[in-house]
Every structure is written in structure tokens, then in C-alpha cells.
Coordinates of C-alpha atoms and ligand atoms in Angstrom, one line a residue:
X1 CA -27.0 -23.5 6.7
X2 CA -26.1 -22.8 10.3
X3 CA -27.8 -19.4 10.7
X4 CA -29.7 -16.9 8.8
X5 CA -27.7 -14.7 6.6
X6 CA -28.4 -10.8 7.4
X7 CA -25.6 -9.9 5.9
X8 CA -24.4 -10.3 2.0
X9 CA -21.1 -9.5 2.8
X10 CA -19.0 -9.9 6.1
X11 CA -15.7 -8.1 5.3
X12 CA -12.9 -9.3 8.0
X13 CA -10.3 -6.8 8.2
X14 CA -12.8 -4.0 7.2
X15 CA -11.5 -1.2 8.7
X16 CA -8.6 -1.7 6.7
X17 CA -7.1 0.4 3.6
X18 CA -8.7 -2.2 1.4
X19 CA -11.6 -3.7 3.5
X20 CA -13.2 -0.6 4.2
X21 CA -13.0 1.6 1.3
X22 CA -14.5 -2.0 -0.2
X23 CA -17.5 -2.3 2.0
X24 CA -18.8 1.4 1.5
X25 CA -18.1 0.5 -2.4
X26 CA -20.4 -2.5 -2.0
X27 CA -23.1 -0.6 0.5
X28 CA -23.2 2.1 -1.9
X29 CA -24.8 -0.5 -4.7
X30 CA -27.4 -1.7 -1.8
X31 CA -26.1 -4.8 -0.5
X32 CA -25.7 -5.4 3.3
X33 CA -22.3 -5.2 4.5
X34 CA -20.8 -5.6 8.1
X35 CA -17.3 -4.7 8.7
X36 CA -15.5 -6.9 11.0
X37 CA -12.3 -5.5 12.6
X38 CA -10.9 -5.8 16.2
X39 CA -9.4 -2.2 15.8
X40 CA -12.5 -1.0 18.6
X41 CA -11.0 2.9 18.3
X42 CA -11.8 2.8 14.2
X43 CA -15.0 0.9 15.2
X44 CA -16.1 3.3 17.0
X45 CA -15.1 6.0 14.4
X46 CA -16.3 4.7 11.0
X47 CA -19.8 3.5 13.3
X48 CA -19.6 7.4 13.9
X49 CA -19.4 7.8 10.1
X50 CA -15.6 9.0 10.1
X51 CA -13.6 7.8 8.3
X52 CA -9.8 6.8 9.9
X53 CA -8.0 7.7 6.8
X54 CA -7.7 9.5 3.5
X55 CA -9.8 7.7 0.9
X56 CA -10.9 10.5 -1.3
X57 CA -14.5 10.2 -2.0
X58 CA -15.3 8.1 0.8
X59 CA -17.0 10.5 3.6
X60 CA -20.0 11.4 1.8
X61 CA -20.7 7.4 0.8
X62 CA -20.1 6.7 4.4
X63 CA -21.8 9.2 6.0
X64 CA -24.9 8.1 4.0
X65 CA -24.7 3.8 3.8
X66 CA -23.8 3.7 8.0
X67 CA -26.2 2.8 9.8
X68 CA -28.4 1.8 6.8
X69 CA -26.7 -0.8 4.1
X70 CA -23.4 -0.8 6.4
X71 CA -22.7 -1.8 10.1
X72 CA -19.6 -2.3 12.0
X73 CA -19.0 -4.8 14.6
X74 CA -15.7 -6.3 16.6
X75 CA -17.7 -9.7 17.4
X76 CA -15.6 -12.4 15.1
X77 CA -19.6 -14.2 15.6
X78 CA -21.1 -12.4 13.3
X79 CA -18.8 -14.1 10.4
X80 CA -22.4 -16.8 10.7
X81 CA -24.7 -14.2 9.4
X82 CA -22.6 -13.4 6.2
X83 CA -23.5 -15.3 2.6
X84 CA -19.7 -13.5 1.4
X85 CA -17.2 -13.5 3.6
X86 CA -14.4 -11.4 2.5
X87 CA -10.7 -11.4 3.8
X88 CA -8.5 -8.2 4.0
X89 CA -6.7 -8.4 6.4
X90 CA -2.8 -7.5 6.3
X91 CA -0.4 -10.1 5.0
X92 CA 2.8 -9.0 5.7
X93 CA 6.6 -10.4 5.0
X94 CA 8.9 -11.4 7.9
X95 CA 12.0 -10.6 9.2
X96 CA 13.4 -12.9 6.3
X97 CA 11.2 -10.8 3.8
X98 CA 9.4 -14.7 4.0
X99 CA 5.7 -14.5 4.0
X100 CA 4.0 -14.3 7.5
X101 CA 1.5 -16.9 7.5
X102 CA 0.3 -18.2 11.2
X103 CA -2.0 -14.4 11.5
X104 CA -3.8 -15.9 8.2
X105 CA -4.6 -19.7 9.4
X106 CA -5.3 -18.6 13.2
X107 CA -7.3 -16.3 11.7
X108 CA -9.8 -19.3 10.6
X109 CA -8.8 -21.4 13.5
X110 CA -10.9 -18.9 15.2
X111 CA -13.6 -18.4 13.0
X112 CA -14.2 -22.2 12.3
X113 CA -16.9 -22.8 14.3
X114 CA -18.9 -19.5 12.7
X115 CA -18.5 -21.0 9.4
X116 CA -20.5 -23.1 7.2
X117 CA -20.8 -24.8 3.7
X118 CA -23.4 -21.9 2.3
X119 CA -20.9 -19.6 2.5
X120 CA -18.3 -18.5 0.4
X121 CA -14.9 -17.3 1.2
X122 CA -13.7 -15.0 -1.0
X123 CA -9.7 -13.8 -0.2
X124 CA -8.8 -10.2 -0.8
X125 CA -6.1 -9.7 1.1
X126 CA -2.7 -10.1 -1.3
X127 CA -1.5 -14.1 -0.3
X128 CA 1.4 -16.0 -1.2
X129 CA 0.7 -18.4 -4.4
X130 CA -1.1 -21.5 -3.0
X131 CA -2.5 -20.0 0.2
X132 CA -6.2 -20.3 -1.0
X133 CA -5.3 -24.4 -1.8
X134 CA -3.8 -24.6 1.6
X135 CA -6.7 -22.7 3.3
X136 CA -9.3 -25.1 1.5
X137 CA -7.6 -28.1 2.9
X138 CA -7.2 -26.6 6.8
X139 CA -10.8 -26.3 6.8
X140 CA -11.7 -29.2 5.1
X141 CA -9.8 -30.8 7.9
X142 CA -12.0 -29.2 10.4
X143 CA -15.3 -30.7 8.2
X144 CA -16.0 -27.6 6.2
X145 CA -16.2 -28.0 2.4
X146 CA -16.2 -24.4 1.5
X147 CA -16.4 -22.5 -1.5
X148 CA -13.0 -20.2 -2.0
X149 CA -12.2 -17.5 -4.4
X150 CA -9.1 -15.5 -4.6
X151 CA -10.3 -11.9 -5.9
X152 CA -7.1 -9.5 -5.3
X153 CA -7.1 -5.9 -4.6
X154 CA -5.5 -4.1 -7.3
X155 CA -6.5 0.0 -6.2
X156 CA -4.3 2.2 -5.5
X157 CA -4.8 3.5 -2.0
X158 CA -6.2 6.7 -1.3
X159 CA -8.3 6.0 -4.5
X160 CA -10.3 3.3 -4.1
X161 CA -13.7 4.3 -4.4
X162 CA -12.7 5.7 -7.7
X163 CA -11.1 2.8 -8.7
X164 CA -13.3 -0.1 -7.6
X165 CA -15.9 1.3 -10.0
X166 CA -13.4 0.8 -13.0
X167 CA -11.1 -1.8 -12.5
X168 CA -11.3 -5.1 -14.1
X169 CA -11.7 -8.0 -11.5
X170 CA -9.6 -10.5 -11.6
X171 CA -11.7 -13.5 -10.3
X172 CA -10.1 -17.6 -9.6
X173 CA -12.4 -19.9 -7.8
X174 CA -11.2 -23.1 -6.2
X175 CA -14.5 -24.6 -7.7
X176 CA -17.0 -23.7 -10.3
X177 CA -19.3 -22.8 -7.3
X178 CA -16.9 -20.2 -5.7
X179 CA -16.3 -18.6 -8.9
X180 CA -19.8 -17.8 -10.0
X181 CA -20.8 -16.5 -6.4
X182 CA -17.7 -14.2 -6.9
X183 CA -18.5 -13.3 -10.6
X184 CA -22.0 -12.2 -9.1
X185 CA -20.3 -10.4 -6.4
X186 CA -18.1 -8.2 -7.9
X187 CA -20.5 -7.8 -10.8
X188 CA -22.2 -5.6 -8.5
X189 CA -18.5 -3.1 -8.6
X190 CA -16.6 -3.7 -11.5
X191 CA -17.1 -2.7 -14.9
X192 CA -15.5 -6.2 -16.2
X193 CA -15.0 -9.6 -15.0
X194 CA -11.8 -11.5 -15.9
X195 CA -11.9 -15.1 -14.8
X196 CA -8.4 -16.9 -14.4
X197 CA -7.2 -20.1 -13.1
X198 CA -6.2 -19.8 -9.4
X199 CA -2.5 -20.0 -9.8
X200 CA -2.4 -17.3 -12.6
X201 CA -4.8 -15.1 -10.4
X202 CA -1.7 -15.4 -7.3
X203 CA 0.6 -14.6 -9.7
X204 CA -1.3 -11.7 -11.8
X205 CA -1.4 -9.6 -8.2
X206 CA 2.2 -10.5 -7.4
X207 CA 3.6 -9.5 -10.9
X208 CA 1.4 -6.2 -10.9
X209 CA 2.7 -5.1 -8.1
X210 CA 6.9 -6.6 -8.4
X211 CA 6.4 -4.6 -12.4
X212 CA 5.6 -1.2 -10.7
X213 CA 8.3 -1.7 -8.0
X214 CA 11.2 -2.7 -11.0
X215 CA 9.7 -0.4 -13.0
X216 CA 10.1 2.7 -9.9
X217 CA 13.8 1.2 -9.4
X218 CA 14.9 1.6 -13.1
X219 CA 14.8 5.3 -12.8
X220 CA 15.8 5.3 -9.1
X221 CA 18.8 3.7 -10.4
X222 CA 19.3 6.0 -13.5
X223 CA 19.2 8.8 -10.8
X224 CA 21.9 7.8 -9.1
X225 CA 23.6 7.4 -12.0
X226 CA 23.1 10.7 -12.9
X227 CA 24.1 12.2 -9.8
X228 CA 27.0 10.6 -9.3
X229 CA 28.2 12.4 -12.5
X230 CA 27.0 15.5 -11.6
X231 CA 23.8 15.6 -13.8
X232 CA 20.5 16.8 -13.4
X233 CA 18.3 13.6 -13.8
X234 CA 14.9 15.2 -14.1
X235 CA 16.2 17.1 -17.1
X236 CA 17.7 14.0 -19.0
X237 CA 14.2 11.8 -18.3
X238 CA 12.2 15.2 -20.0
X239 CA 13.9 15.5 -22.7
X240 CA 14.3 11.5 -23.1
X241 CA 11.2 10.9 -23.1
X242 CA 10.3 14.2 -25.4
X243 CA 8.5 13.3 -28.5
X244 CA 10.0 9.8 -27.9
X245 CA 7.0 7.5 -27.3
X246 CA 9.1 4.3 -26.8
X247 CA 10.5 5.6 -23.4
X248 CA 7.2 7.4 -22.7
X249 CA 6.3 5.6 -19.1
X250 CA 9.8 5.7 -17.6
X251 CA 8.8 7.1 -14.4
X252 CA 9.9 9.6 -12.5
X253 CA 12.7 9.3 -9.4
X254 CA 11.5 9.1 -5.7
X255 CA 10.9 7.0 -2.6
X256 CA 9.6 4.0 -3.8
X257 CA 7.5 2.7 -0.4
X258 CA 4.8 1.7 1.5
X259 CA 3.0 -1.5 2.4
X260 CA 2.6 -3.2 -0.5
X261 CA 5.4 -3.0 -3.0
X262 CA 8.1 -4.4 -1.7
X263 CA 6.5 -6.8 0.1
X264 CA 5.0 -8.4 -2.6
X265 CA 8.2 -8.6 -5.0
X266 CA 9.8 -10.0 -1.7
X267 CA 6.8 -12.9 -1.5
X268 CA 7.7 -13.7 -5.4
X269 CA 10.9 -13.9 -4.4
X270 CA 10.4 -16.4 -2.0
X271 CA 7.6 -18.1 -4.1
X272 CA 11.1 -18.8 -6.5
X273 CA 13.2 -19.9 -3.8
X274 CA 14.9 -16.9 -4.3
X275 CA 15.7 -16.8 -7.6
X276 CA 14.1 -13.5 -8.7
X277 CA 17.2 -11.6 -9.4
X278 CA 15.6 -8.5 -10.6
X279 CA 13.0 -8.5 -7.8
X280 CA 16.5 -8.6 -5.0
X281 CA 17.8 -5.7 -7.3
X282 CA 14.8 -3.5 -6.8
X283 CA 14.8 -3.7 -3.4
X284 CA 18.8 -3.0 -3.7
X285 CA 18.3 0.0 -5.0
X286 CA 14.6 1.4 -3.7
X287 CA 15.7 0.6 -0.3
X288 CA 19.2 2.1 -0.6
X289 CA 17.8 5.9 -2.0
X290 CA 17.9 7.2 1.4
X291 CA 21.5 5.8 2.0
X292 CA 22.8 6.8 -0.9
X293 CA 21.4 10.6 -0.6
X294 CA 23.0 10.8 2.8
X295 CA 26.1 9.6 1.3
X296 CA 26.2 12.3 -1.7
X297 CA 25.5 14.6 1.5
X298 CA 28.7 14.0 3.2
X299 CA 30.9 14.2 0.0
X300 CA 30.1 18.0 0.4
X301 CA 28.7 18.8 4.3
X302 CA 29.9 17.7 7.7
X303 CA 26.2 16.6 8.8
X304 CA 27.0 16.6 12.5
X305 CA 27.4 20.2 11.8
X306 CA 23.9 21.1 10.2
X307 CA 20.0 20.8 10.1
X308 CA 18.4 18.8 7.5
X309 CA 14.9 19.3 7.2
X310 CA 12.2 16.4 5.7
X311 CA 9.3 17.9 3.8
X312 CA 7.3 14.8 3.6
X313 CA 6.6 12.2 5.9
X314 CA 4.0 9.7 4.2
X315 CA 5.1 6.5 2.2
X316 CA 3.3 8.5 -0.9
X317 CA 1.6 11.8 -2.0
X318 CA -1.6 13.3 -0.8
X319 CA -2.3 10.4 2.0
X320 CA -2.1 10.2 5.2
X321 CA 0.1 6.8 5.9
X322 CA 3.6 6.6 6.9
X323 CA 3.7 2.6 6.6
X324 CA 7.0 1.7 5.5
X325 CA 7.6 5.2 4.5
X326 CA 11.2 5.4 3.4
X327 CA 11.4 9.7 4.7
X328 CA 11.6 7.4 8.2
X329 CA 14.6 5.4 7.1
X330 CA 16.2 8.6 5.4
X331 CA 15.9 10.4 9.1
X332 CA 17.5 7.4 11.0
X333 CA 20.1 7.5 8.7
X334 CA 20.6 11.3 8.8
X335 CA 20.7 10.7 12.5
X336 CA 23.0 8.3 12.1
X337 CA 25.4 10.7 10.9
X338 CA 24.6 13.2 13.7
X339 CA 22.7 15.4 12.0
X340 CA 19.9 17.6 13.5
X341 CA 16.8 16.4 11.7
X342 CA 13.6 18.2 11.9
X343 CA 10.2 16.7 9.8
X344 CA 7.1 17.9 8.2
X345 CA 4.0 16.7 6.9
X346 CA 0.9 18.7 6.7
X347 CA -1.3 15.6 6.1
X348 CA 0.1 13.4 8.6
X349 CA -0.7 14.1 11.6
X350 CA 2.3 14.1 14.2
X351 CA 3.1 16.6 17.3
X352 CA 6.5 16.1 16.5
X353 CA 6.3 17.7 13.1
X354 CA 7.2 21.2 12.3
X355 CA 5.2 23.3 9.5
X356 CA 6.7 23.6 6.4
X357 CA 7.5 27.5 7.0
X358 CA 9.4 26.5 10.0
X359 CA 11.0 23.7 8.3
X360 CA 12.4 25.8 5.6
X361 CA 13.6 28.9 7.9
X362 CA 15.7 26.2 10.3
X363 CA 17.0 23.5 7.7
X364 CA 20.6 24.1 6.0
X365 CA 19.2 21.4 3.9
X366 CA 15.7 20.2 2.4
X367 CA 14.8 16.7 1.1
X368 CA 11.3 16.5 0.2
X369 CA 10.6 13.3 1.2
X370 CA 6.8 12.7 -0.7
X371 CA 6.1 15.0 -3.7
X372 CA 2.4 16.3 -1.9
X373 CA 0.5 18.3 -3.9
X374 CA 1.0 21.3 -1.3
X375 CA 4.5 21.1 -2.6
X376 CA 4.1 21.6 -6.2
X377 CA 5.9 24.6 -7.7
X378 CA 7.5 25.5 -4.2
X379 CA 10.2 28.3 -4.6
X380 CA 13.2 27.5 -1.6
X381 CA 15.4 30.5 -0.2
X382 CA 18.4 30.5 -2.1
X383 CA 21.0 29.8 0.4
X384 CA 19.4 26.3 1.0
X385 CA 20.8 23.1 -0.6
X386 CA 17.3 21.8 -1.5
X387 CA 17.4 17.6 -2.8
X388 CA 14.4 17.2 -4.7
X389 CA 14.5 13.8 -6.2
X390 CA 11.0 14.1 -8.0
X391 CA 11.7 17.7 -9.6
X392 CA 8.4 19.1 -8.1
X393 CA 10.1 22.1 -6.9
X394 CA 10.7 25.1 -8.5
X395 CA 14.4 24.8 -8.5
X396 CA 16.8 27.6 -8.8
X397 CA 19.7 25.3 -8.5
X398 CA 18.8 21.4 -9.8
X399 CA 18.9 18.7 -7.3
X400 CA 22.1 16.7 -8.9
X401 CA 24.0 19.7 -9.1
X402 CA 23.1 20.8 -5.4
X403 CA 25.3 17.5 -4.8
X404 CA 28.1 18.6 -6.2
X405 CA 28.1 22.6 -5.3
Ligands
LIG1 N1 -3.2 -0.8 1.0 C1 -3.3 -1.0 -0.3 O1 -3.3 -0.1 -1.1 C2 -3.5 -2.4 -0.9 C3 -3.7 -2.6 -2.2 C4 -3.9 -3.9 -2.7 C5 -3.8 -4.9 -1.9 N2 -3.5 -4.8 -0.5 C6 -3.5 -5.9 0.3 O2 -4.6 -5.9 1.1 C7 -4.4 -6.5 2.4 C8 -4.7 -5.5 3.5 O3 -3.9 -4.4 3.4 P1 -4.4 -3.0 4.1 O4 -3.5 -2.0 3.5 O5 -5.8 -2.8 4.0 O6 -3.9 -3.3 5.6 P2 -4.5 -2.5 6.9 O7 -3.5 -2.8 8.0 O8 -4.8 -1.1 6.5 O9 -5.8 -3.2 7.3 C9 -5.9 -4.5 7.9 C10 -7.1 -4.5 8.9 O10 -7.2 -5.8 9.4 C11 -7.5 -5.7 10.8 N3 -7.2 -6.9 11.4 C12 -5.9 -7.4 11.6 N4 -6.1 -8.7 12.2 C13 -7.4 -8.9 12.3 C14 -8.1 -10.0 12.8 N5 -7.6 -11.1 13.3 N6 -9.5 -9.9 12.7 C15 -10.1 -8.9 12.2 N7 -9.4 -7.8 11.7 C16 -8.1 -7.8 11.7 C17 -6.7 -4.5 11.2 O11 -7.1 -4.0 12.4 C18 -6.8 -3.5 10.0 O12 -7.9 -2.7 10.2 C19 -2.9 -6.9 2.4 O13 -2.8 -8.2 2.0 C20 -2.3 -6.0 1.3 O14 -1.1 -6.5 0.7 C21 -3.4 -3.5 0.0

């Protein structure tokens, strides 16, 4: 051992969406936990005891472990104090929807010379299949025999402290060493334990998330089928799925976005050389909602002649992120077409947002972009054309039939 471990847990990337909502979760059970990030402005925040996003839950655990059980620091040396250290730091697709790998091995080019053979590495961050194997022999090249476990996030953001207290783990170790020193980890968190081997663990994380995104563009698709005959989808899915338990989880129509989905049914894809028709499909169809609503617009409005208003700006309800929210992509393309657009969020927090009130009085038409809870049950004036893909309004006319009229 190197140098003397203060810390059970150095989390790099932890003033992320996962990495931080995971440190307080750990803190809050007692063990010492640093947060390394080189974001200094959400240093200094969280060491303020803020937090830098929604989490619900979180400020009260923060405001209490800071200080105490948790620190924050944006010196990568402080990876040598750490028994644990945890990755979560972003692992994004590239402009080839390939996955982005130099940010992960640079990231332990770095911190090479910090680490040694007591610790263990335990990956959190969502990787490609084989990453962890790879990662095992870069440092092993460097002289470091390592432990490494691959323990994936499965939350759902904006609920993680919830959720990391219920979740089964899913736990692979490159070794029998790295997978007991995780097992005792998350023991601390989660309610269960389930040990796979490391290939089944990449995959279980990818497939979780490429189901939900399929899953999301099976009823995007069904709307569009809908509305292209001049039906109201939200009423067929009700009384579908009414008293009919085999169709019971088909879920509702909306933007299907954010960070995470599509990017990981784009890394399958490319884990299959391609091959993974029905993950292409998804993204065919998720990805082409906003087109296809602007293009049912024009069958029935000059756009360059009107104000379309966008009652929802984040990638999902009740948070605060607009990463890869697809409201963005339906502006450009109302733009595109010359329309005035004017936006709205009352969560997100943008001076070139308008308030809902506003919104409503100067838009023709309204898309709510993100069904927010502030929108639930919302009456329209109406003389609007109001699109409302996830039937959380309280429609006078219904959104497939505003298509047509
Ligand atoms: N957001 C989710 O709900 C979610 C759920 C499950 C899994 N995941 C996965 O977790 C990983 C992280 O996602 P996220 O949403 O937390 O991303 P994020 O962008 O919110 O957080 C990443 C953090 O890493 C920091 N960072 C970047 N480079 C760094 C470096 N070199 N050293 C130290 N810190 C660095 C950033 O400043 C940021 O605070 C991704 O692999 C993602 O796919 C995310």
C-alpha cells in the first residue's frame, strides 16, 4: 500500500448525476467518501452543501454527511487515499453513435501513478462490453495488478437516493477478490446482491436500458400511426389496455430522451457490428417524433405564419436537465420552418424562457414538450391547437384530431 487510506470510497466523476447522489447514499450509511470532480463551480456548491441538481431527497442527506462522512476535492491525488475507487464519469457515443473511449483510458493514464494494488476499482459509469478487460490490461501494462469490478447504475435520475436503497446490485468482478470487496460495498446500499459473470453484467445494463428505449418507441410508433389516420392515440392505448392485463405496460407516447437511452442501445448496436435492427428502429422513430409533429403541423398551418409555443424544456418530467432533450430538436426544427418559437420550463432554469401564462396567451400552437407535474390537468384556451402527445392535458379537443382540424 502506497498511502494510508482516509477515505473508503473515492468517487471520480462525483459530482455527477450518478456519482454524487451515490456518495451521499454511501455517507449517509457512515463510510468516508470523497467526491472527486474537476467541475470547481459544483465543488464549490455541493462543499457548500447545495446541491447542483434535482435529486429529490438529497439536500437534507447532504446538508448533514458534508463536512462530516463526505468531502469534495478537485485534486485527481487524492484517488491514493481511497480503499474504493469508484468511476462515474460520462461515457458518451460519438458522432458515429460509436462509443467514445480515449476520455475513459486518459482518465487512468492520469491517475496511474495514485494507484495501487490495495485498491479496488469498481466501474460505475455505463461502459461498452469488454472495457473493464481492456482497463485491467492498460494498467497491468503500467505494473498495476488491480482488482476491477463492473457494478452499473441502474436509478433513474432524479430518484436515486430512493432507489439506491432498493435496487438489486448487479455485481461482476474481474477476480474473486474484486467481487467480494464490491459485494461488501454495495452491501452497505442495496437490499440484494446479484453476482454475474462480467460479460453478462455489460450486457444486463445495456439491455435494460435498449428494452425501455424499444419499449418507449413501440407506442411512439403506434402514435404516429394513429395520427396519421386521424385518431386519438391516448384513447385507443386506455381502452386497450382496459381490463386487458396482457397489454398492461404498453407505455404511454412522448419524447423518448436524455443521456442515457439512446446512447446505450447505440453502444449495443455497435457492440453487434451493427446488427441490432430493432435498436436502429428505435432510434428511427424516437428521434424522428419531433420531425414528424412538425410535419403533421404543416399539413394544416403555414408555420412561417404563426407562434408555436414549447411547454417543456427538460429531457424528462420533474428535473431539471435538458441533456439530449428532444423539446431542443422539436424547436430547431420549428425554426427550420420559420416559425416563431417561444419556450418554457418552470424547472429549468433559462433567461430565455417565457412562463407558462405568457406561453399560452402568445402561442397559436402548444406542444408540451415534458409532461411536468405542474402540467397535469392543464385546461388550454380554446382557440389554441394544443399537441399533447402524453394526454396530460385536459383536452377539449384530442391531440390527433387537432392534426387534422
Ligand atoms: N444519469 C443517469 O440517470 C444514469 C443512470 C445510469 C447510468 N448512468 C451512466 O453513468 C455515467 C455518468 O452519467 P451522469 O449522468 O452522472 O453524467 P454527468 O455528466 O452528470 O456526470 C459526470 C461527471 O464527471 C465529471 N468528470 C468528467 N470528466 C472527469 C474527469 N476526467 N475527472 C473527474 N471528473 C470528471 C463531470 O464534471 C461530471 O460532474 C454514464 O456512463 C451514464 O451512462 C447515468
Amino acid at each position: 500500500m502506497k498511502f494510508d487510506k482516509k477515505y473508503d470510497i473515492l468517487i471520480i466523476g462525483g459530482l455527477g448525476h450518478v456519482g454524487l447522489p451515490l456518495g451521499i447514499a454511501f455517507a449517509n450509511k457512515g463510510l468516508k467518501v470523497c467526491l472527486y470532480d474537476i467541475d470547481k463551480d459544483k465543488a464549490d456548491q455541493v462543499s457548500r452543501g447545495e446541491m447542483p441538481f434535482i435529486e429529490y431527497g438529497a439536500d437534507p442527506i447532504l446538508k448533514k454527511v458534508i463536512g462530516n462522512e463526505l468531502t469534495v476535492s478537485t485534486e485527481m491525488e487524492e484517488v491514493a487515499f481511497a480503499k474504493h475507487v469508484v468511476v462515474a464519469i460520462g461515457t458518451p457515443v460519438d458522432e458515429y453513435l460509436s462509443p467514445k473511449l480515449r476520455g475513459f483510458f486518459s482518465l487512468f493514464e492520469k491517475f496511474a501513478n495514485y494507484l495501487d494494488e490495495s485498491q479496488t476499482i469498481i466501474i460505475r459509469s455505463t461502459v461498452y462490453p469488454k472495457v473493464c478487460e481492456q482497463l485491467e490490461k492498460f494498467l497491468l501494462k503500467k505494473g498495476l495488478a488491480i482488482n476491477i469490478a463492473y457494478c452499473p447504475e441502474r436509478i433513474i435520475q432524479g430518484y436515486s437516493i430512493k432507489e439506491l436503497n432498493e435496487l438489486p446490485q448487479i455485481v461482476a468482478g474481474l477476480n474473486q477478490v474484486a467481487e467480494k470487496k464490491a459485494i461488501d460495498l454495495f452491501s452497505t446500499l442495496s437490499p440484494k446482491i446479484i453476482p454475474t459473470k462480467m460479460g453478462e453484467a455489460e450486457l444486463i445494463k445495456l439491455f435494460a436500458n435498449a428494452w425501455r428505449y424499444i419499449s418507449f418507441a413501440i407506442s411512439n410508433q403506434f402514435y404516429m400511426i394513429a395520427t396519421m389516420h386521424g385518431e386519438n392515440y391516448d384513447s385507443i392505448r386506455k381502452a386497450l389496455m382496459d381490463g386487458y392485463g396482457r397489454a398492461a405496460n404498453i407505455p404511454g407516447a412522448g419524447f423518448t430522451a436524455g443521456p442515457c437511452l439512446l446512447k446505450d442501445t447505440m453502444q449495443l448496436a455497435s457492440f453487434t457490428a451493427n446488427t441490432f435492427q430493432l435498436g436502429h428502429a428505435a432510434m428511427m422513430v424516437n428521434e424522428g417524433l419531433p420531425d414528424f409533429i412538425v410535419t403533421q403541423l404543416r399539413f394544416t398551418h403555414d408555420l412561417s405564419k404563426v407562434t408555436v409555443g414549447i411547454l417543456g424544456m427538460a429531457f424528462k418530467a420533474d428535473i431539471d436537465d435538458t441533456r439530449d432533450s428532444l423539446s431542443f430538436r422539436l424547436r430547431k426544427s420549428l425554426m427550420f420552418q420559420n416559425a416563431k418559437v417561444v419556450c418554457s420550463d418552470y424547472i429549468v432554469n433559462d433567461p430565455n424562457f417565457i412562463s407558462k401564462e405568457l406561453l399560452v396567451e402568445q402561442s397559436d400552437i402548444i406542444i408540451i414538450g415534458v409532461p411536468h407535474s405542474d402540467y397535469k390537468g392543464i385546461q388550454f384556451p380554446m382557440n389554441k391547437v394544443v399537441i399533447d402527445l402524453w394526454g396530460i392535458s385536459k383536452l377539449v379537443v384530442p391531440s390527433s384530431v387537432t392534426f387534422n382540424s
